[in-house]
C-alpha positions as a Python dict, from the first residue, in 0.01 Angstrom:
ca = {
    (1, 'X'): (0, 0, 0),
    (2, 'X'): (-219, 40, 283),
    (3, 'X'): (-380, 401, 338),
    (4, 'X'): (-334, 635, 580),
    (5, 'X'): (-645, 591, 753),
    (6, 'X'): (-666, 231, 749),
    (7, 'X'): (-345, 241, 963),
    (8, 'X'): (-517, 482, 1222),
    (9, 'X'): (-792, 193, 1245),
    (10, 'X'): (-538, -102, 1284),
    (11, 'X'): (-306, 79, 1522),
    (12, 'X'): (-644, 163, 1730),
    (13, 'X'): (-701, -197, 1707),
    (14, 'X'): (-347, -297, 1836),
    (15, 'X'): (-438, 8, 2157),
    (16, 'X'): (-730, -208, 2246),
    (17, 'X'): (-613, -545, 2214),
    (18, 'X'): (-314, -452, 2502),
    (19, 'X'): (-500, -187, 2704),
    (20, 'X'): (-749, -504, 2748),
    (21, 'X'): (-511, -807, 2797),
    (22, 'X'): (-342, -545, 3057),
    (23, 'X'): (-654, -493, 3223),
    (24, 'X'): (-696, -898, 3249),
    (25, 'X'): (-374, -930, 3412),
    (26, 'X'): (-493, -707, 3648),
    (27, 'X'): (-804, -879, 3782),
    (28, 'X'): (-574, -1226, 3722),
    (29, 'X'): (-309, -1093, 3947),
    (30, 'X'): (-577, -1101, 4226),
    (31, 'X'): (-608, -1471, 4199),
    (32, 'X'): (-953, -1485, 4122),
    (33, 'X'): (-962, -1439, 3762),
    (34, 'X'): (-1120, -1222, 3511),
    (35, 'X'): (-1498, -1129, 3630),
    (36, 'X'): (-1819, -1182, 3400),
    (37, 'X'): (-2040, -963, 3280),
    (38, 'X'): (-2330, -1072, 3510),
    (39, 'X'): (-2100, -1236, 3830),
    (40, 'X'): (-2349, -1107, 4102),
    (41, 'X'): (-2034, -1015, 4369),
    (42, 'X'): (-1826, -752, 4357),
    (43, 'X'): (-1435, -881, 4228),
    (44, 'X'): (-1145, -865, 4488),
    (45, 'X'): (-1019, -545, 4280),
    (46, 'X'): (-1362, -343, 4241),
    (47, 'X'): (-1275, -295, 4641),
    (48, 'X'): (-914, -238, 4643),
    (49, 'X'): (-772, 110, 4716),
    (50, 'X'): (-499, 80, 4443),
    (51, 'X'): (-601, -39, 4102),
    (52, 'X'): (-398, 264, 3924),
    (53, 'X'): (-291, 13, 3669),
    (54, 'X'): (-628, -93, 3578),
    (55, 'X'): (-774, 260, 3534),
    (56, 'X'): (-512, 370, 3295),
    (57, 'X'): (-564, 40, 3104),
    (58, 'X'): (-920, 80, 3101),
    (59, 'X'): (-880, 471, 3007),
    (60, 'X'): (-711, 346, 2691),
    (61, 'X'): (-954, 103, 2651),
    (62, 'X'): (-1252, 296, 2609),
    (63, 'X'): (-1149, 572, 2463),
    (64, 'X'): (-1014, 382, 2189),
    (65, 'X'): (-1335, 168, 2077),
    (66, 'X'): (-1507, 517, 2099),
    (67, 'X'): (-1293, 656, 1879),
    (68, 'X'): (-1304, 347, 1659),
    (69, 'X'): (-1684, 385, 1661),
    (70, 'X'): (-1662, 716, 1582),
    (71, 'X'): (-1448, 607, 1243),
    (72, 'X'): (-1633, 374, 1103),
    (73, 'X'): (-1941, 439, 1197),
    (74, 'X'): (-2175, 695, 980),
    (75, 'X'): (-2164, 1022, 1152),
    (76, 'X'): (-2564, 1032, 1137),
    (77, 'X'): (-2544, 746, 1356),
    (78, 'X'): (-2309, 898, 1587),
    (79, 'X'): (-2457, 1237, 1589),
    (80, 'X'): (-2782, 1088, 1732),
    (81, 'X'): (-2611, 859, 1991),
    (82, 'X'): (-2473, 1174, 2136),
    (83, 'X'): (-2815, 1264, 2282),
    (84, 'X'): (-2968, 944, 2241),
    (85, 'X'): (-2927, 800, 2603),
    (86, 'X'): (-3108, 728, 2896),
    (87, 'X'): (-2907, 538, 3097),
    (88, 'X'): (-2942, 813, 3355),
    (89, 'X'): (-3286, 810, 3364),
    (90, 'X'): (-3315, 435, 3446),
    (91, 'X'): (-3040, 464, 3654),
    (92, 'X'): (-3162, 707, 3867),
    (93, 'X'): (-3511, 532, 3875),
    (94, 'X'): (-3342, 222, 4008),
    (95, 'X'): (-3129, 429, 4286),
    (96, 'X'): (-3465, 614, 4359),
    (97, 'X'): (-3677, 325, 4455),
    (98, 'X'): (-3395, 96, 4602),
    (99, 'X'): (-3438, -186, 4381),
    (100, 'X'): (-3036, -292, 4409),
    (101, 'X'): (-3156, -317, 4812),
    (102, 'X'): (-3472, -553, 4737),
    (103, 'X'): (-3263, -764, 4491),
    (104, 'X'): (-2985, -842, 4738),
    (105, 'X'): (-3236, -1044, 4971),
    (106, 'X'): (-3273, -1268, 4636),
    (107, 'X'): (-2948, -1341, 4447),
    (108, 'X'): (-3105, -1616, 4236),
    (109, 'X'): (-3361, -1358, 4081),
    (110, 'X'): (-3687, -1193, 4150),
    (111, 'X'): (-4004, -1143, 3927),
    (112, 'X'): (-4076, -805, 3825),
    (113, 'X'): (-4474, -879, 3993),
    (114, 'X'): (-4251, -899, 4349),
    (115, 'X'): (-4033, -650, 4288),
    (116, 'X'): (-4318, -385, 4140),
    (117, 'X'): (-4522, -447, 4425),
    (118, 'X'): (-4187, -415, 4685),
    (119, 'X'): (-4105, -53, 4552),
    (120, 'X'): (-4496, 17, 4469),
    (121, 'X'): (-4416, 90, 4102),
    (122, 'X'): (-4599, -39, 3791),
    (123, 'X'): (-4435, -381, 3692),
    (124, 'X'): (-4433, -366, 3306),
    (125, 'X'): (-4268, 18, 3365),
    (126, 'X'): (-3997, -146, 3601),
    (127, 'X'): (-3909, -405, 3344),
    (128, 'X'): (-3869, -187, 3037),
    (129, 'X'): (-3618, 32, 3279),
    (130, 'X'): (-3433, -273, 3406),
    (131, 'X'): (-3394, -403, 3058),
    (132, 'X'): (-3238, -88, 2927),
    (133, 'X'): (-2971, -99, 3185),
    (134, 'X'): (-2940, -512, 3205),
    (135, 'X'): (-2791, -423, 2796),
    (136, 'X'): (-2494, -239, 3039),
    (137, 'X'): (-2468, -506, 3212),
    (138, 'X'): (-2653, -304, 3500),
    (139, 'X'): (-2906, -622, 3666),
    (140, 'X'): (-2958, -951, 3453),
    (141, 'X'): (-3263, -1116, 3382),
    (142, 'X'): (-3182, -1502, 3501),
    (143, 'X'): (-3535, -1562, 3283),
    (144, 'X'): (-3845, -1440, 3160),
    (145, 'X'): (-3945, -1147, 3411),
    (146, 'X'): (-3712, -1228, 3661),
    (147, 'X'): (-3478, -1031, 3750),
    (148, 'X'): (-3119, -1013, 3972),
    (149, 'X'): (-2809, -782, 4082),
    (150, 'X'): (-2448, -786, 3891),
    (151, 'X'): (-2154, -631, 4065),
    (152, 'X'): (-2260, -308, 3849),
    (153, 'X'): (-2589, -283, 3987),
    (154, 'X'): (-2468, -383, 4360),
    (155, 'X'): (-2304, -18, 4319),
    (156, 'X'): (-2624, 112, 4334),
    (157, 'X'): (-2768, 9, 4679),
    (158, 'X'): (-2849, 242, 4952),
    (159, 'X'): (-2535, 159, 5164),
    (160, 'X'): (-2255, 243, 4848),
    (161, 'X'): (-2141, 603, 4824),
    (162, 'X'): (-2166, 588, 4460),
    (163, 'X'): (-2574, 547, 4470),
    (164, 'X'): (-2563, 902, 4660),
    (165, 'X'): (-2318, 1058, 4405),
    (166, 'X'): (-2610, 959, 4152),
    (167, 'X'): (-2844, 1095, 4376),
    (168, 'X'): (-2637, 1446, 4383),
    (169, 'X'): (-2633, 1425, 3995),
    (170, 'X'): (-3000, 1377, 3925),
    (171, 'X'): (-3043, 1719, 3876),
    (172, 'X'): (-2772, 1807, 3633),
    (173, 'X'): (-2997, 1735, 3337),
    (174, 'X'): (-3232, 2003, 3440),
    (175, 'X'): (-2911, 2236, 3456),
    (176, 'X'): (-2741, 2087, 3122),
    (177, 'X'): (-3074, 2199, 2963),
    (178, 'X'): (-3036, 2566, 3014),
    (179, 'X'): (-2677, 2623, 2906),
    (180, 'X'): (-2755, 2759, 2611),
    (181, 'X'): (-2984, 3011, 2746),
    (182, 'X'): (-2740, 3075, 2972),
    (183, 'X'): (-2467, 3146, 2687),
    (184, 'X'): (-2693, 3410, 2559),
    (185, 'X'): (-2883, 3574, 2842),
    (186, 'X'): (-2741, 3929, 2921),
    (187, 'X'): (-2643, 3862, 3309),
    (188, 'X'): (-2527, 3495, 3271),
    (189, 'X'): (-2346, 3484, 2942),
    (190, 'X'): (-1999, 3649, 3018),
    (191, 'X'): (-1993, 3562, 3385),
    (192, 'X'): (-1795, 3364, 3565),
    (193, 'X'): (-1953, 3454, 3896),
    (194, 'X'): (-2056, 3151, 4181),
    (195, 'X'): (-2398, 3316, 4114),
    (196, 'X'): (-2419, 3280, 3789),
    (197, 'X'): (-2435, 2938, 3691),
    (198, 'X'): (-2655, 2714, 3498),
    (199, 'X'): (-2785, 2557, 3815),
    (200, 'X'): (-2873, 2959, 3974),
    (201, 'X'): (-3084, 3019, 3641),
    (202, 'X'): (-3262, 2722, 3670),
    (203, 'X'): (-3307, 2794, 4049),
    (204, 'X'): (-3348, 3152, 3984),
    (205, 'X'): (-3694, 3070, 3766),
    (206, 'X'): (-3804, 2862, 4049),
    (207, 'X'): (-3811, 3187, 4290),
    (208, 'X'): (-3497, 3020, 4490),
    (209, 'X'): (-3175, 3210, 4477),
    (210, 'X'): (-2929, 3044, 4742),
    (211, 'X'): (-2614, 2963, 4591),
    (212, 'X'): (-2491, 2565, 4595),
    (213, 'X'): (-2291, 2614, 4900),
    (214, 'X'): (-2559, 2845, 5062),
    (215, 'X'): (-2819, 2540, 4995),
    (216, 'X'): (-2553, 2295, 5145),
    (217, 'X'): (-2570, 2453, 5491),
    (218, 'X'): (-2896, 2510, 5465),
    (219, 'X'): (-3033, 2207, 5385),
    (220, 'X'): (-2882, 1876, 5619),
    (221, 'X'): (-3009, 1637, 5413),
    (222, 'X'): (-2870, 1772, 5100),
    (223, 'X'): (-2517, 1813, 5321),
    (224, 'X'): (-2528, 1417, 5393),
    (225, 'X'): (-2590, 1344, 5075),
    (226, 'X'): (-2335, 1561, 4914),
    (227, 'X'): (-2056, 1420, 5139),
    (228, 'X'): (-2137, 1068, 5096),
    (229, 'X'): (-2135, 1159, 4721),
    (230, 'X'): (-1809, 1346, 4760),
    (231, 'X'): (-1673, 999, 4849),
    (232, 'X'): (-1891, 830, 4631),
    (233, 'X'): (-1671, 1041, 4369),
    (234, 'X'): (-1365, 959, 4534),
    (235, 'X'): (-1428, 589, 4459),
    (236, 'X'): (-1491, 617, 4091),
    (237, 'X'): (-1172, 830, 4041),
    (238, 'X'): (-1006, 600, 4228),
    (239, 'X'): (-851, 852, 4478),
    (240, 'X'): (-709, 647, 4708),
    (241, 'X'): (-457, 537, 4481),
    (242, 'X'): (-260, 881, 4585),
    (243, 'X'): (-244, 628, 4932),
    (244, 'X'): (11, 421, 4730),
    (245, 'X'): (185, 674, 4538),
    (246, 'X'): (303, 942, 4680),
    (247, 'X'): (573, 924, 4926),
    (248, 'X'): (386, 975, 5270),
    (249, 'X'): (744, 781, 5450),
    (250, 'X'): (909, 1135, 5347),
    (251, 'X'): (649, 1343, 5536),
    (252, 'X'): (551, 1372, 5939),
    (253, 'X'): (272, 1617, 5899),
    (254, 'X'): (-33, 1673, 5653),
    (255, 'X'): (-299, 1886, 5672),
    (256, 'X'): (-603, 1783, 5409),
    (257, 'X'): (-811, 2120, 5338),
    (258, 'X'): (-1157, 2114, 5250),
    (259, 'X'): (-1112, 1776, 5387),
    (260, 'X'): (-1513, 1668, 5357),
    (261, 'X'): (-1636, 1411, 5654),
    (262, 'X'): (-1246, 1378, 5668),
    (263, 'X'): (-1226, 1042, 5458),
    (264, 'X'): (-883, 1058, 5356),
    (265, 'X'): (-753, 1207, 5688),
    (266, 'X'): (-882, 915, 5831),
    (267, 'X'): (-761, 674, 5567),
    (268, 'X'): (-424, 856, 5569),
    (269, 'X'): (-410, 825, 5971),
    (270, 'X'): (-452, 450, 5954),
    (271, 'X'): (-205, 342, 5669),
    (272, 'X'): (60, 607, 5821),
    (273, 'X'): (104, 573, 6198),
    (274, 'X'): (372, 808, 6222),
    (275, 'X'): (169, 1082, 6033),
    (276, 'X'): (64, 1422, 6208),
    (277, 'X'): (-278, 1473, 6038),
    (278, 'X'): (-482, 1798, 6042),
    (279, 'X'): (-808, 1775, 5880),
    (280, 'X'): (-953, 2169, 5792),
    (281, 'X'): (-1356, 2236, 5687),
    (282, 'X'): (-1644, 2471, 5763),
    (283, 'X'): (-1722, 2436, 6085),
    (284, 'X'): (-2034, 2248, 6070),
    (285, 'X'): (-1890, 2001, 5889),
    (286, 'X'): (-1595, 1954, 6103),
    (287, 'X'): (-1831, 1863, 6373),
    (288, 'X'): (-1953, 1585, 6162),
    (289, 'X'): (-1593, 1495, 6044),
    (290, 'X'): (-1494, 1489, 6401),
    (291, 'X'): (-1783, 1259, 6500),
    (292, 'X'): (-1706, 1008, 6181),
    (293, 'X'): (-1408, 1003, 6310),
    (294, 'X'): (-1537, 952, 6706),
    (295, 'X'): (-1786, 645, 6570),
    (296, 'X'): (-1592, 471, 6319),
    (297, 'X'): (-1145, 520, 6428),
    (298, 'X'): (-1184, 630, 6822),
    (299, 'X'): (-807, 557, 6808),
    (300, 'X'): (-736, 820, 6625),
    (301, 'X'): (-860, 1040, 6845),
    (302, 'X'): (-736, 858, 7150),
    (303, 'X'): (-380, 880, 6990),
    (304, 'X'): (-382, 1199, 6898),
    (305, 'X'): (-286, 1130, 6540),
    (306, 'X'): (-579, 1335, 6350),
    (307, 'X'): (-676, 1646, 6500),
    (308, 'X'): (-999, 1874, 6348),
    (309, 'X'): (-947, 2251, 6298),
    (310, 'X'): (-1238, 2489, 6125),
    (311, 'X'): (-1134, 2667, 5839),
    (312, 'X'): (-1277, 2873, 5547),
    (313, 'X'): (-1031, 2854, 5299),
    (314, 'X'): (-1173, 3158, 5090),
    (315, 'X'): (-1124, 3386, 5437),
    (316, 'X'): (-845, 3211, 5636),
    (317, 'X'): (-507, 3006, 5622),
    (318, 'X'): (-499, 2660, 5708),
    (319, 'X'): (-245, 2573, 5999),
    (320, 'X'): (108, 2680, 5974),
    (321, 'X'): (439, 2515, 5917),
    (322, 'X'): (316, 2190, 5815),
    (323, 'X'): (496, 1957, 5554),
    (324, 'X'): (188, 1875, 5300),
    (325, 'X'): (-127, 2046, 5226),
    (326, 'X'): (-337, 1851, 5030),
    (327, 'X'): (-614, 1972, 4820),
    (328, 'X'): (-870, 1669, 4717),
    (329, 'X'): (-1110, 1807, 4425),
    (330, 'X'): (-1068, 2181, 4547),
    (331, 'X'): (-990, 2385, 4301),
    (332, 'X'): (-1195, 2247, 4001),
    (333, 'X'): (-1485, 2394, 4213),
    (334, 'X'): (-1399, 2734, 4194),
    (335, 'X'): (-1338, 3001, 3905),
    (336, 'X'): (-988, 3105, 3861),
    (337, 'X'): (-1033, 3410, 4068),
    (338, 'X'): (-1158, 3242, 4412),
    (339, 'X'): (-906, 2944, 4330),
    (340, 'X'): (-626, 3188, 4334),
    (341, 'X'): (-730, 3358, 4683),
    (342, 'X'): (-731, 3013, 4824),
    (343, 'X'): (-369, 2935, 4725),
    (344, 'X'): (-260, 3224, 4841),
    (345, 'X'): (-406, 3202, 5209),
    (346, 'X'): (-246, 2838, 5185),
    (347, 'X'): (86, 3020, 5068),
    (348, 'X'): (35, 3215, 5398),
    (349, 'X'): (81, 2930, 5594),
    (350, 'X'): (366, 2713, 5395),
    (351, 'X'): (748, 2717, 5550),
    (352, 'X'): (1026, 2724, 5332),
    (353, 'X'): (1028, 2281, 5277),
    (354, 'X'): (596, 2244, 5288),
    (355, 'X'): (470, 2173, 4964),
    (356, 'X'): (122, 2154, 4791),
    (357, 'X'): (-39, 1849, 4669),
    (358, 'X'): (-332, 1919, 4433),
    (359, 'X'): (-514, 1575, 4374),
    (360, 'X'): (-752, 1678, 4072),
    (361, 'X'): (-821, 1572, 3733),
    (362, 'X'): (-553, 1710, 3432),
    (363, 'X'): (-746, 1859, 3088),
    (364, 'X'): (-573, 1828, 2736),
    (365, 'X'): (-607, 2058, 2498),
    (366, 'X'): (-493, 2079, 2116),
    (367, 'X'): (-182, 2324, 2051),
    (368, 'X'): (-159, 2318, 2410),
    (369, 'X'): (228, 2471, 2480),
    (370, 'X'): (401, 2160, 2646),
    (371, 'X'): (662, 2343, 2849),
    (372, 'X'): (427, 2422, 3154),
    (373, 'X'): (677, 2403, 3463),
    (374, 'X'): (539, 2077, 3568),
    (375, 'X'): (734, 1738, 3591),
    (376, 'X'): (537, 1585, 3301),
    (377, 'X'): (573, 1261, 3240),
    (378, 'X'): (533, 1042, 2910),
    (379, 'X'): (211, 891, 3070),
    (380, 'X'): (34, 1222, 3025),
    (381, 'X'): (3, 1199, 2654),
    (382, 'X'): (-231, 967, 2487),
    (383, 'X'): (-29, 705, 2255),
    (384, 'X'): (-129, 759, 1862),
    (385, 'X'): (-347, 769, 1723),
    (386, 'X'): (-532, 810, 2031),
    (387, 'X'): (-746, 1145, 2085),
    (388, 'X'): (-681, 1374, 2344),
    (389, 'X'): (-742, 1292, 2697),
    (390, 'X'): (-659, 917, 2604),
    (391, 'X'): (-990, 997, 2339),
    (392, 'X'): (-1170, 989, 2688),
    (393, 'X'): (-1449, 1230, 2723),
    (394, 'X'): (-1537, 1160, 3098),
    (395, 'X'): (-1241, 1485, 3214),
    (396, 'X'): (-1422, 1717, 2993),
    (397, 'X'): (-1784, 1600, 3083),
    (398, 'X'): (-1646, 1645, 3461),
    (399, 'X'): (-1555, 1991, 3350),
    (400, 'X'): (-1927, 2067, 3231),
    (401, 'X'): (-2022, 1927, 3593),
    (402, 'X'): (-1787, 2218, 3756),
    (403, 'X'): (-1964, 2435, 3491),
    (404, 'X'): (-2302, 2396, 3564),
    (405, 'X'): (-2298, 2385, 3957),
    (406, 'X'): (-2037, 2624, 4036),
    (407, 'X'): (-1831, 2830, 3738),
    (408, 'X'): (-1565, 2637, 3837),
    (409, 'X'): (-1358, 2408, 3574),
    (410, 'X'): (-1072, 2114, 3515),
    (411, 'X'): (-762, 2274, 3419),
    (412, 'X'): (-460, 2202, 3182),
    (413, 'X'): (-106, 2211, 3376),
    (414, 'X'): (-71, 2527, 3214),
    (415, 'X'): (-364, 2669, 3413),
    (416, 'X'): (-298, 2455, 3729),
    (417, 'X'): (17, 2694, 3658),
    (418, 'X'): (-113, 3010, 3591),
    (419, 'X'): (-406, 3005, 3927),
    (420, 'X'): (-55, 2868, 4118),
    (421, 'X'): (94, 3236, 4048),
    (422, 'X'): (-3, 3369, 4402),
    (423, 'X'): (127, 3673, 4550),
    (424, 'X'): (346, 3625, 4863),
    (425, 'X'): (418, 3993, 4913),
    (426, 'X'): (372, 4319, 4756),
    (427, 'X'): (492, 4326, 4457),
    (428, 'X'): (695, 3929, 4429),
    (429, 'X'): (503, 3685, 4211),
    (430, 'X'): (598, 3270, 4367),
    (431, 'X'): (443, 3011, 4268),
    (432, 'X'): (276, 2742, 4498),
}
């Protein structure tokens, strides 16, 4: 009879044999087959705004061969691996001195003496990195000392939003290795406060006390980069799939708060003609959203289809009597408290049909109650033997992002739920 355990390990088995032959159809349903490890072009689908079907195959995917490592693996060996990882590091030295950028120019390879002295780094240093990361399948070396770009790597030039996502990230190690100090220190420990993050105690040492959206005005450079990250992030949670599954037919008006250089305003406009689109920021950055939108979709403009209002949605209401008001990874950057104010100054402005699209990430949690009020479907729950979250960790690691910079947090339903609770008058409790 076979034990108890061993069945755990054979139905994870059985998880990753389909999550992967689903993810093959996926790229094979594009016509140009399944994509190698080192192919140095992106595939049709790494570019395509809906691959919904290949992300949930893929989240099974991993998080099933971690969990299977995690089995059979000693836990002295798994222990370590938890902090033994530099992938970051090298990463963020190849983002840093542009060597995805040099590389394109030679797509049969370049030697590392070329490439050191084209980024004015020390050559055997530059090899030792790129050979950490070629193991990911992050550049190849074609031979000895030469090296070349794979559609991983290619992610990393100058020109991809992702690169400047890793460039907003860099400093999250410095942050990551404070929260326990943080846990413990009289002022920082029980506060859920803006100010009192990981990232303002790490600042705070350094003499500098401006608060992460303080620095973002403050700073332009550091407000490019954080937008072109904020789509960078957009692209690796594959956002625009919400473009193909929601039904935008049913609605004539939108209005996307906290809309960012208005990315999805603009996408939104140009795959829905008929839509009334109302993009809402701070105002500096509605001047910049409004001259994306000027440089890159003038017709937009011209046609009146995508208008740009200011807004602070901690102080103000977002235009009235609109059908959708979208909120694109909002919320998860606030603490309950400033996430509730916001709902409620959208509340303000809702008629009796609007309705509220939050597009953020979903946490599970163990004895979680599963009656929440939401619609939940059977996706939401990981097959068996499958840990929570699909046995993904990348949700909760998000989470420690929101910690870290902001207080804020990913949410259950049931929280999504409980910061929905917003009063609409004195006394009357409605939800969003």
């Amino acid at each position: 009879m076979t034990e108890p355990n061993e069945l755990k390990v054979e139905a994870l088995l059985d998880i990753i044999n389909s999550s992967a032959r689903k993810a093959m159809a996926e790229y094979k349903n594009t016509q140009h087959g399944v994509p190698s490890v080192d192919a140095g072009t992106f595939h049709p689908l790494d570019l395509a705004t809906d691959t919904l079907a290949l992300r949930k195959a893929i989240r099974l995917l991993e998080g099933a061969c971690e969990q299977l490592n995690t089995i059979l693996a000693p836990p002295q060996h798994t222990a370590y691996n938890f902090v033994n990882n530099y992938n970051w590091a090298c990463i963020d030295v190849a983002v840093q001195s542009r060597i995805a950028d040099v590389l394109d120019n030679h797509p049969e390879g370049l030697s590392v003496d070329v490439l050191a002295d084209a980024v004015n780094l020390d050559k055997t240093k530059i090899a030792r990195v790129l050979r950490v990361l070629a193991l990911r399948g992050c550049f190849k070396e074609v031979k000895r000392d030469v090296f070349a770009n794979t559609r991983i790597s290619l992610v990393l030039k100058a020109t991809n939003n992702v690169g400047f996502l890793i460039k907003f990230e860099r400093e999250l190690p410095k942050y990551a290795a404070v929260l326990y100090e943080t846990m413990v220190d009289q002022e920082f420990a029980r506060s859920d406060k803006v100010e009192r993050t990981p990232r303002a105690f790490v600042l705070g040492k350094e003499g500098k006390h401006n608060s992460f959206w303080e620095m973002d005005v403050s700073f332009k450079s550091h407000e490019q980069i954080f937008h072109k990250a904020m789509m960078g992030y957009s692209e690796v949670q594959a956002a625009s799939a919400v473009l193909h599954h929601y039904p935008w037919d049913n609605v004539r008006s939108v209005v996307d708060i906290g809309s960012g250089i208005g990315a999805m305003s603009i996408s939104l406009a140009k795959m829905f003609p008929h839509l009334s689109i109302t993009s809402q920021e701070l105002p500096e950055t509605i001047k910049l959203s409004r001259k994306t939108c000027e440089t890159n979709s003038p017709e937009l403009l011209l046609d009146g289809r995508v208008e740009f209002v200011p807004l602070n949605f901690l102080k103000e209401s977002p235009v009235v009597g609109k059908d959708v008001y979208y909120l694109k990874s909002i919320t998860h950057d606030w603490p309950d408290e400033e996430s509730r104010v916001i709902l409620h100054n959208i509340r303000k402005a809702m008629g009796p049909n609007s309705r509220l699209l939050i597009h953020d990430c979903v946490l599970s949690r163990a004895f979680e109650q599963p009656d929440v009020g939401a619609n939940e479907s059977s996706e939401v729950s990981a097959p068996e033997p499958t840990l929570l979250n699909f046995g993904s960790h990348t949700t909760h690691h998000l989470d420690m992002t929101m910690w870290f910079l902001f207080n804020g947090k990913e949410r259950t339903l049931k929280e999504f739920k409980d910061i929905g609770q917003v009063p609409s008058m004195p006394g009357y409790i409605d939800d969003v």
